[in-house]
Short mmCIF file of C-alpha atoms in Angstrom, two decimals:
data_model
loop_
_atom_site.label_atom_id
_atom_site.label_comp_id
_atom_site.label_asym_id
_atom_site.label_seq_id
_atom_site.Cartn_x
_atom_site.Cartn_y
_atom_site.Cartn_z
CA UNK A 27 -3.99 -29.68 24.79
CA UNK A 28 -3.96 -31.48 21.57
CA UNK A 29 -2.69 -28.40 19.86
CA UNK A 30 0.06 -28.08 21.72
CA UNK A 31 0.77 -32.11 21.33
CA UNK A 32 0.69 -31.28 17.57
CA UNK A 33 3.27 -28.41 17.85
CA UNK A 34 5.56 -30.31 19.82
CA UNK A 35 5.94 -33.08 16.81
CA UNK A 36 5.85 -30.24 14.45
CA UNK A 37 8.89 -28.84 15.95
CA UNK A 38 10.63 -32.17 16.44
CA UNK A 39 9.70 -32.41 13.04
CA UNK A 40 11.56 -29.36 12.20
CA UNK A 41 14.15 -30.24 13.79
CA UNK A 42 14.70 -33.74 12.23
CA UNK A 43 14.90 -32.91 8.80
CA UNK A 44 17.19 -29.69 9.90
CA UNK A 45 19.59 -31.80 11.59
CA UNK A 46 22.04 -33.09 8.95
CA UNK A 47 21.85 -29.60 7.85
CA UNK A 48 23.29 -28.42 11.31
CA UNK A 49 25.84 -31.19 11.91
CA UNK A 50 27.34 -31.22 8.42
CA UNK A 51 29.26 -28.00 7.41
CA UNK A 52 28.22 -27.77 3.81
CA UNK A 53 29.78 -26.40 0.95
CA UNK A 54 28.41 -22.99 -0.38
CA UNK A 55 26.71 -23.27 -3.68
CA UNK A 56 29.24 -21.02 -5.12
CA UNK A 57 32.23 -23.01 -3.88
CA UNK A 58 30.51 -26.10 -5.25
CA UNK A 59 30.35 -24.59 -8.80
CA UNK A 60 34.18 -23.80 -8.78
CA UNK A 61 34.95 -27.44 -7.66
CA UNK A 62 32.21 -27.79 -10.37
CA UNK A 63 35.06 -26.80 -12.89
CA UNK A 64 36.90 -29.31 -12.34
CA UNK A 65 34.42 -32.52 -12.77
CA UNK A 66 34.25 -34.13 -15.79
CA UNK A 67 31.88 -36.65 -17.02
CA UNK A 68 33.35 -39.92 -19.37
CA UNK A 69 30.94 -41.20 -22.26
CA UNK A 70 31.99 -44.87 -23.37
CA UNK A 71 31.37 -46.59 -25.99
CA UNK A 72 31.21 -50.13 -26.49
CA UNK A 73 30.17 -52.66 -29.46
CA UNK A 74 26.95 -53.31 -31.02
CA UNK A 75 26.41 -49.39 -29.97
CA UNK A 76 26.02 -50.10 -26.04
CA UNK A 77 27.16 -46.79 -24.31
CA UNK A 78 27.94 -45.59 -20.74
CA UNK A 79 28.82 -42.90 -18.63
CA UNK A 80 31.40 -42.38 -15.33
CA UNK A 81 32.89 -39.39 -13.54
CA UNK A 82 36.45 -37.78 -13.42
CA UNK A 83 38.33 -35.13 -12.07
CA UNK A 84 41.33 -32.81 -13.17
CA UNK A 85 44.59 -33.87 -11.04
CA UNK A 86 46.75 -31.83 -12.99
CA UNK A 87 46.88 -29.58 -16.22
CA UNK A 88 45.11 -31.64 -18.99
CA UNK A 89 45.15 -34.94 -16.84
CA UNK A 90 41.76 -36.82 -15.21
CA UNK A 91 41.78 -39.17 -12.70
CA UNK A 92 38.96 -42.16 -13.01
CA UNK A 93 38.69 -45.38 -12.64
CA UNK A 94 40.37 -47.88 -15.05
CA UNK A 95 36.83 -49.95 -15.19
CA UNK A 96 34.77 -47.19 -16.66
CA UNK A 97 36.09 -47.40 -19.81
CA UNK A 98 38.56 -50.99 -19.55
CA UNK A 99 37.67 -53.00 -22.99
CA UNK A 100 35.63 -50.42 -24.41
CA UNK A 101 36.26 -49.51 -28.03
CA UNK A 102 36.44 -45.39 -27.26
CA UNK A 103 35.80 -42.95 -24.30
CA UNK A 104 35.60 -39.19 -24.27
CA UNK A 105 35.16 -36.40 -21.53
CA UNK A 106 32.30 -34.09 -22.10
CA UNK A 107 32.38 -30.61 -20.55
CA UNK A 108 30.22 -27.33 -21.36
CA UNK A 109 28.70 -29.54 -24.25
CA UNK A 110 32.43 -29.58 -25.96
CA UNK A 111 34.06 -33.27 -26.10
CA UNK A 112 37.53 -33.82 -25.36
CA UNK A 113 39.05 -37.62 -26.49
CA UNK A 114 42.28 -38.88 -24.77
CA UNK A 115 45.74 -39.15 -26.10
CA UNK A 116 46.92 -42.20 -24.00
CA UNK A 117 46.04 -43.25 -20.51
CA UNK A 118 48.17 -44.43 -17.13
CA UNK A 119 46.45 -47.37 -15.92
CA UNK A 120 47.13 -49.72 -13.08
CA UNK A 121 44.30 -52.06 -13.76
CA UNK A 122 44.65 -54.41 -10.41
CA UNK A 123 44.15 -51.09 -8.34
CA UNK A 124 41.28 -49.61 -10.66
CA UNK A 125 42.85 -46.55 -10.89
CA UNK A 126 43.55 -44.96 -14.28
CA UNK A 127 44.64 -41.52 -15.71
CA UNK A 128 43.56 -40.12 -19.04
CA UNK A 129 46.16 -37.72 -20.51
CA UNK A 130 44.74 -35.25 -23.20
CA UNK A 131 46.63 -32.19 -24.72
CA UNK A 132 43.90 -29.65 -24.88
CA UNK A 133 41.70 -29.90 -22.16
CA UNK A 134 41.25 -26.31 -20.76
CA UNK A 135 39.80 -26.95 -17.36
CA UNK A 136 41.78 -26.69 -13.84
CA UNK A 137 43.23 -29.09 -11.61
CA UNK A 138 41.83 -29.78 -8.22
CA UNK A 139 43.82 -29.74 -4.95
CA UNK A 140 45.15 -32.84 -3.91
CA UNK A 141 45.67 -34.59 -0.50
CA UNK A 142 47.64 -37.54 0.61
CA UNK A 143 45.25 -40.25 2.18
CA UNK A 144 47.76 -41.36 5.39
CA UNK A 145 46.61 -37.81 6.66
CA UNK A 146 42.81 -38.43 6.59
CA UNK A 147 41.20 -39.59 10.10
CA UNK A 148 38.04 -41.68 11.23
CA UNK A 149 34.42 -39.31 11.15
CA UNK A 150 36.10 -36.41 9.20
CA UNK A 151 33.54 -34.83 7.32
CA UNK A 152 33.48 -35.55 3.65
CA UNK A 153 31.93 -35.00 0.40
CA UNK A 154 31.45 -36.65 -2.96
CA UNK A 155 31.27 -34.71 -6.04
CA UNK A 156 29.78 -37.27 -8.75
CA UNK A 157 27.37 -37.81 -12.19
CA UNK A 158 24.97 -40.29 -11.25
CA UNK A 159 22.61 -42.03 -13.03
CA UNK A 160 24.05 -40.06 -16.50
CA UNK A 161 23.36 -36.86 -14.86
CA UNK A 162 24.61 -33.95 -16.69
CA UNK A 163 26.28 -31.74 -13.83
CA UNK A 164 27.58 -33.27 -11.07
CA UNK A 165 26.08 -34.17 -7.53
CA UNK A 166 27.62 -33.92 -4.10
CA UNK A 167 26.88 -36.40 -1.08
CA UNK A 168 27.68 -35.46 2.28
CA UNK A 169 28.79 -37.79 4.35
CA UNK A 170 32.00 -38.88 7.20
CA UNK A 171 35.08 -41.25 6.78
CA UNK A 172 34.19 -44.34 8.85
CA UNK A 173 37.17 -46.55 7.97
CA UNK A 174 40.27 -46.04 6.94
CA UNK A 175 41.71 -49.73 5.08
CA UNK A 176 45.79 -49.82 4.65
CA UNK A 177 46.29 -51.97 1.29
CA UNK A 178 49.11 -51.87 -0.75
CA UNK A 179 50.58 -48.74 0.02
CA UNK A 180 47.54 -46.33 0.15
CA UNK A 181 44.47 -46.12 2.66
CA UNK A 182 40.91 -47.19 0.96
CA UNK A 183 38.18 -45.04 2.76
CA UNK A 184 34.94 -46.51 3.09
CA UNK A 185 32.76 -43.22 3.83
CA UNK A 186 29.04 -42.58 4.71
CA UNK A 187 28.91 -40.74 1.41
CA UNK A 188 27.04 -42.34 -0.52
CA UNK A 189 27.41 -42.58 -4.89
CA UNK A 190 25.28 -44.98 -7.03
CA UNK A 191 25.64 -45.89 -11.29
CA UNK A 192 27.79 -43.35 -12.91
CA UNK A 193 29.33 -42.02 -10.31
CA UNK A 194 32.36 -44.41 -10.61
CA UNK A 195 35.74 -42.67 -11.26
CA UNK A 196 34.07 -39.30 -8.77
CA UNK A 197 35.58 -37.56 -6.52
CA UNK A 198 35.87 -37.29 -2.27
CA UNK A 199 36.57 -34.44 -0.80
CA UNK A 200 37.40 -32.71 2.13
CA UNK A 201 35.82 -30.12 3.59
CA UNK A 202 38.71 -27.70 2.65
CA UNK A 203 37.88 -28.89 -0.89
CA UNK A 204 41.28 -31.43 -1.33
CA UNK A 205 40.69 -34.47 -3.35
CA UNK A 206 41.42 -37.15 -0.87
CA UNK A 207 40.08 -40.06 -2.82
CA UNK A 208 38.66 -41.82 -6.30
CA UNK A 209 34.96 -43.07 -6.10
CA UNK A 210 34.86 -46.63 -6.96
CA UNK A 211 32.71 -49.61 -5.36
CA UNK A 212 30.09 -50.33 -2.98
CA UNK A 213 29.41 -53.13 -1.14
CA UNK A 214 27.63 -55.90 -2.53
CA UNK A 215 23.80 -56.23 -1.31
CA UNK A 216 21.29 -53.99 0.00
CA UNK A 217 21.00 -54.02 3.51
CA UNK A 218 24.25 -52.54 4.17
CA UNK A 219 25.58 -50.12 2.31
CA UNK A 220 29.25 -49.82 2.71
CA UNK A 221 30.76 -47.48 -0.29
CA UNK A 222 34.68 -47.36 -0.77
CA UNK A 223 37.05 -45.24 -1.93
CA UNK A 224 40.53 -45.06 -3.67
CA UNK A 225 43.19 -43.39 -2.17
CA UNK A 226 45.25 -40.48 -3.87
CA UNK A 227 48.76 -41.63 -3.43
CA UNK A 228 47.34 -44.65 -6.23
CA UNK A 229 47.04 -41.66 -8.74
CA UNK A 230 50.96 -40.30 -8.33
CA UNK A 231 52.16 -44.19 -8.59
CA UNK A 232 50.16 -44.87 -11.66
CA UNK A 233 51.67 -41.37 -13.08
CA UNK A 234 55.12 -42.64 -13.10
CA UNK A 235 54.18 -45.81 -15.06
CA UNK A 236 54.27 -46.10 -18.55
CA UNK A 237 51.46 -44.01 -20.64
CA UNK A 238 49.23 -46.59 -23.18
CA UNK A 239 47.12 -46.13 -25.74
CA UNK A 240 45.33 -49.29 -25.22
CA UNK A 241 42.84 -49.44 -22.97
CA UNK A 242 42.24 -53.13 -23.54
CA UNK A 243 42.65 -55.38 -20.27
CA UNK A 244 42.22 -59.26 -18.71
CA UNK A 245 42.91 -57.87 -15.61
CA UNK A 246 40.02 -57.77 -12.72
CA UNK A 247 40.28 -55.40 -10.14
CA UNK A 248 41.16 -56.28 -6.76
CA UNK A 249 37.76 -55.51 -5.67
CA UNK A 250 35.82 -57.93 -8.27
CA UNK A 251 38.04 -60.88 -7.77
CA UNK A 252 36.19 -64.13 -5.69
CA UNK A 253 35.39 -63.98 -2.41
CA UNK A 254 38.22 -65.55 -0.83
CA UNK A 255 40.80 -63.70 -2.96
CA UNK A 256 39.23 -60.52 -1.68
CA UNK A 257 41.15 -57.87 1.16
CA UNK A 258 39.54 -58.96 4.46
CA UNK A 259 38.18 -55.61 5.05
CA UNK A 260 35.63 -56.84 1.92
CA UNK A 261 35.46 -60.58 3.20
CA UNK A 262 33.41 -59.68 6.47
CA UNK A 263 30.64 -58.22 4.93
CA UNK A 264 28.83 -60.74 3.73
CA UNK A 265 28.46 -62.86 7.12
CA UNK A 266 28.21 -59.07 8.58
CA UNK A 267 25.13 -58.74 6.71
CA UNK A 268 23.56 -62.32 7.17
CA UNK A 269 24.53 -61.97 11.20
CA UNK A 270 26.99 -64.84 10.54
CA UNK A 271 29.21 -64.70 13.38
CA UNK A 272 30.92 -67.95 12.97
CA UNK A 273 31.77 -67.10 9.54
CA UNK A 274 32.18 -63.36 10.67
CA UNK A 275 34.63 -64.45 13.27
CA UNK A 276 36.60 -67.02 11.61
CA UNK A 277 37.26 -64.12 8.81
CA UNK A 278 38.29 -62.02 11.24
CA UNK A 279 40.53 -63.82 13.38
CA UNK A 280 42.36 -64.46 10.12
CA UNK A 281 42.29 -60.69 9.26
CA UNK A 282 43.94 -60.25 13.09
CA UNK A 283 46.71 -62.76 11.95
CA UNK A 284 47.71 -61.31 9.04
CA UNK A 285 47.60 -57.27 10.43
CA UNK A 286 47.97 -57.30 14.19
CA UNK A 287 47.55 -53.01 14.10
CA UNK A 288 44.54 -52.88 12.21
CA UNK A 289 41.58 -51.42 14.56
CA UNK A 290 39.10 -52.33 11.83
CA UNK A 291 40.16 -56.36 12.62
CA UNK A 292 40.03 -56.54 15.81
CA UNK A 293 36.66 -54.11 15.69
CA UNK A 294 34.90 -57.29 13.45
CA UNK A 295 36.68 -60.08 16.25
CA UNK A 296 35.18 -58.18 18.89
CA UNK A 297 31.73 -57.81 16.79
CA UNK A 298 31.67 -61.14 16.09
CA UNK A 299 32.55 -62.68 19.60
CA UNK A 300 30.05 -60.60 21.15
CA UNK A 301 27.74 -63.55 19.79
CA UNK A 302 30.19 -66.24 21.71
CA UNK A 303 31.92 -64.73 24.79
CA UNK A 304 31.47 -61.44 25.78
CA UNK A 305 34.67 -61.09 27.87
CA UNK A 306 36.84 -61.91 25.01
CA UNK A 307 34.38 -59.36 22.79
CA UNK A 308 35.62 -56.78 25.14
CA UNK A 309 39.57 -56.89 25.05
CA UNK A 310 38.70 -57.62 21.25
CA UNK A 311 37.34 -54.16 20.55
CA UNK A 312 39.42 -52.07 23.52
CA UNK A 313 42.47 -53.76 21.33
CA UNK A 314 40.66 -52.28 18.78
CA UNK A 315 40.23 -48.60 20.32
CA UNK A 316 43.48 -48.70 21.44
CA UNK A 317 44.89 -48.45 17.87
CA UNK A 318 42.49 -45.81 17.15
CA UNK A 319 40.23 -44.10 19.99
CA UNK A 320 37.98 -42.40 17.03
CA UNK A 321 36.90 -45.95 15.60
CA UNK A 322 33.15 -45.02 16.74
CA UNK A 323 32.20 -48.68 15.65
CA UNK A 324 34.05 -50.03 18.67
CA UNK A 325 33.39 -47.33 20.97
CA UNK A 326 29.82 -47.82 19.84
CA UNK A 327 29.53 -51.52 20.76
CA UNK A 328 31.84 -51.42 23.94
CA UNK A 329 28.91 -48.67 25.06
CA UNK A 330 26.28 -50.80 24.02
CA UNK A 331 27.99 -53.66 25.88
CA UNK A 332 28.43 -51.32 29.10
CA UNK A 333 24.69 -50.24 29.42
CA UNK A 334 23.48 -53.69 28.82
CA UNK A 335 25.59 -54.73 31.99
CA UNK A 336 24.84 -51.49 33.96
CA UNK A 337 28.34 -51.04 34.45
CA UNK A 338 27.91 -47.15 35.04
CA UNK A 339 31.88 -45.97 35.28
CA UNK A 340 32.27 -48.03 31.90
CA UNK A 341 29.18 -46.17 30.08
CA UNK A 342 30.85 -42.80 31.44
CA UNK A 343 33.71 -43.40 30.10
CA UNK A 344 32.92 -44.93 26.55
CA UNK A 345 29.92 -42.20 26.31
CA UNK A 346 33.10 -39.66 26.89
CA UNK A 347 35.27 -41.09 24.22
CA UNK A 348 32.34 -41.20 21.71
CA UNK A 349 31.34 -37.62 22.51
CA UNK A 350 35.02 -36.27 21.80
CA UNK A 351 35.05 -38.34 18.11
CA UNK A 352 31.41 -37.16 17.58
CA UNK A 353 30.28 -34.40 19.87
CA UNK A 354 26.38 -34.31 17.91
CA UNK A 355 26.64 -38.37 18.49
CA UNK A 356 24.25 -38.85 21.39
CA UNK A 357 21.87 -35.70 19.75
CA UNK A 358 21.52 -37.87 16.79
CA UNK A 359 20.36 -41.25 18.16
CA UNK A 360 17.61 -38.92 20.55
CA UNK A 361 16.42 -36.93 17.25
CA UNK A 362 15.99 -40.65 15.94
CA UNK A 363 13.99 -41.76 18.17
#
């Protein structure tokens, strides 16, 4: 008897560390090495000899996409590939939006596919393709799109990819191996990790700006300005993470205000009500669904809601809705536990 209790939670052993391997569809080793090609890693160099390190990718014949702040005020930065350094001969940089391009005239390496952003939906698989922590090849994280944020003129993707130091400037992928966004920021804390991404169509604007050779700037990012100047898709975190729903909601119901047809608003409304006035929570986060039935946050709580109630016809139907976004969903939780 007990040896057969021991092979049952060896096999649901087994089958918990297999798991991500079955639900994600992976990149081949030899596909990652091509895409491999194309990653390039930025040294920087500052004064008094302080150095640092951030990721790139090829966009286009001797151009790299990165992020402005991986090299903004620094007193040189080069790209290092197969050992061989390559320096810059100017750089397109839209500092607000922290996205940059470094133009050089000899850099033999070739450009990655690229794909527009307004095309990419909620729980598409995704990868990152990175050099953390001054790692000398790059790394990939698997992960899924769970939000898609419209701000000026592109979509930032906050994915369950995750990146860490160094890996600023990276690359997202698709699982057809398109670029689909620029590696950038993470929340701020650690209990919940939210990690954000720029979108592509920032890279073709910033091309048709002037190029510099100064990569001197006063300007901050939109992401590292103070709280309250922050997009509200970054201004609900904080209470999100300290369960204040007062705060949470107050954000929120401003966020509603200001975009009517944004799913992720009226998801945080709905979050935060849930704390207040659970009728309200409810047309909060179908409003939210209703903009976009694969927002598996809303779906998520609306089922949570549902079971809590024993309202069986809802629980069918949100357990339905989740299951077409996420067919493994459900498979995942039970593995969990």
């Amino acid at each position: 008897m007990d040896n057969h209790k021991n092979m049952k939670k060896i096999l649901l052993l087994i089958v918990t560390l297999l798991f991500p391997f079955l639900v994600f569809a992976y990149p081949a080793q030899h596909e990652l090495f091509e895409l491999n090609k194309s990653m390039i890693q930025l040294w920087v160099s500052y004064e008094k000899g302080v150095t640092g390190t951030g990721s790139g990718v090829v966009i286009k014949k001797n151009h790299v996409a990165t992020d402005c702040h991986v090299f903004q005020n620094a007193t040189g930065v080069n790209v290092v590939k197969y050992h061989d350094t390559y320096s810059p001969i100017g750089v397109y940089a839209d500092w607000e939006h922290d996205i940059c391009v470094l133009k050089f005239d000899n850099l033999p390496l070739e450009p990655v596919e690229v794909r527009q952003s307004e095309s990419i939906h909620y729980e598409e698989e995704v990868f990152t393709l990175t050099f953390p922590n001054d790692n000398p090849v790059p790394l990939p994280s698997y992960g899924k799109v769970k939000a898609l944020y419209n701000f000026d003129k592109g979509s930032i993707i906050r994915t369950s990819a995750t990146f860490t130091v160094g890996s600023s400037g990276g690359a997202l992928f698709d699982n057809d191996f398109n670029l689909i966004g620029i590696t950038t920021f993470k929340s701020p804390g650690k209990r919940l990790g939210y990690f954000y991404c720029l979108p592509t169509e920032w890279i073709d604007k910033v091309m048709q700006t002037k190029m510099l050779t100064d990569i001197r700037s006063e300007t901050a990012p939109f992401w590292a300005l103070p709280d309250e100047q922050k997009p509200f898709f970054m201004q609900v975190v904080l209470p999100l993470q300290d369960s204040n729903w007062a705060e949470l909601k107050r954000i929120a119901k401003m966020w509603t205000q200001s975009e009517d047809d944004s799913t992720n608003a009226w998801f945080y409304l709905g979050l935060a009500e849930k704390e207040f006035n659970r009728d309200f929570a409810k047309l909060f986060l179908n409003k939210s669904i209703s903009l976009n039935p694969r927002n598996l946050d809303a779906l998520e709580v609306l089922y949570e809601l549902s079971s809590e109630e024993g309202d069986d016809e809802s629980i069918k139907k949100y357990r339905s809705m989740i299951e077409d976004v996420d067919p493994d969903h459900f498979v995942d939780h039970n593995s969990q536990v």
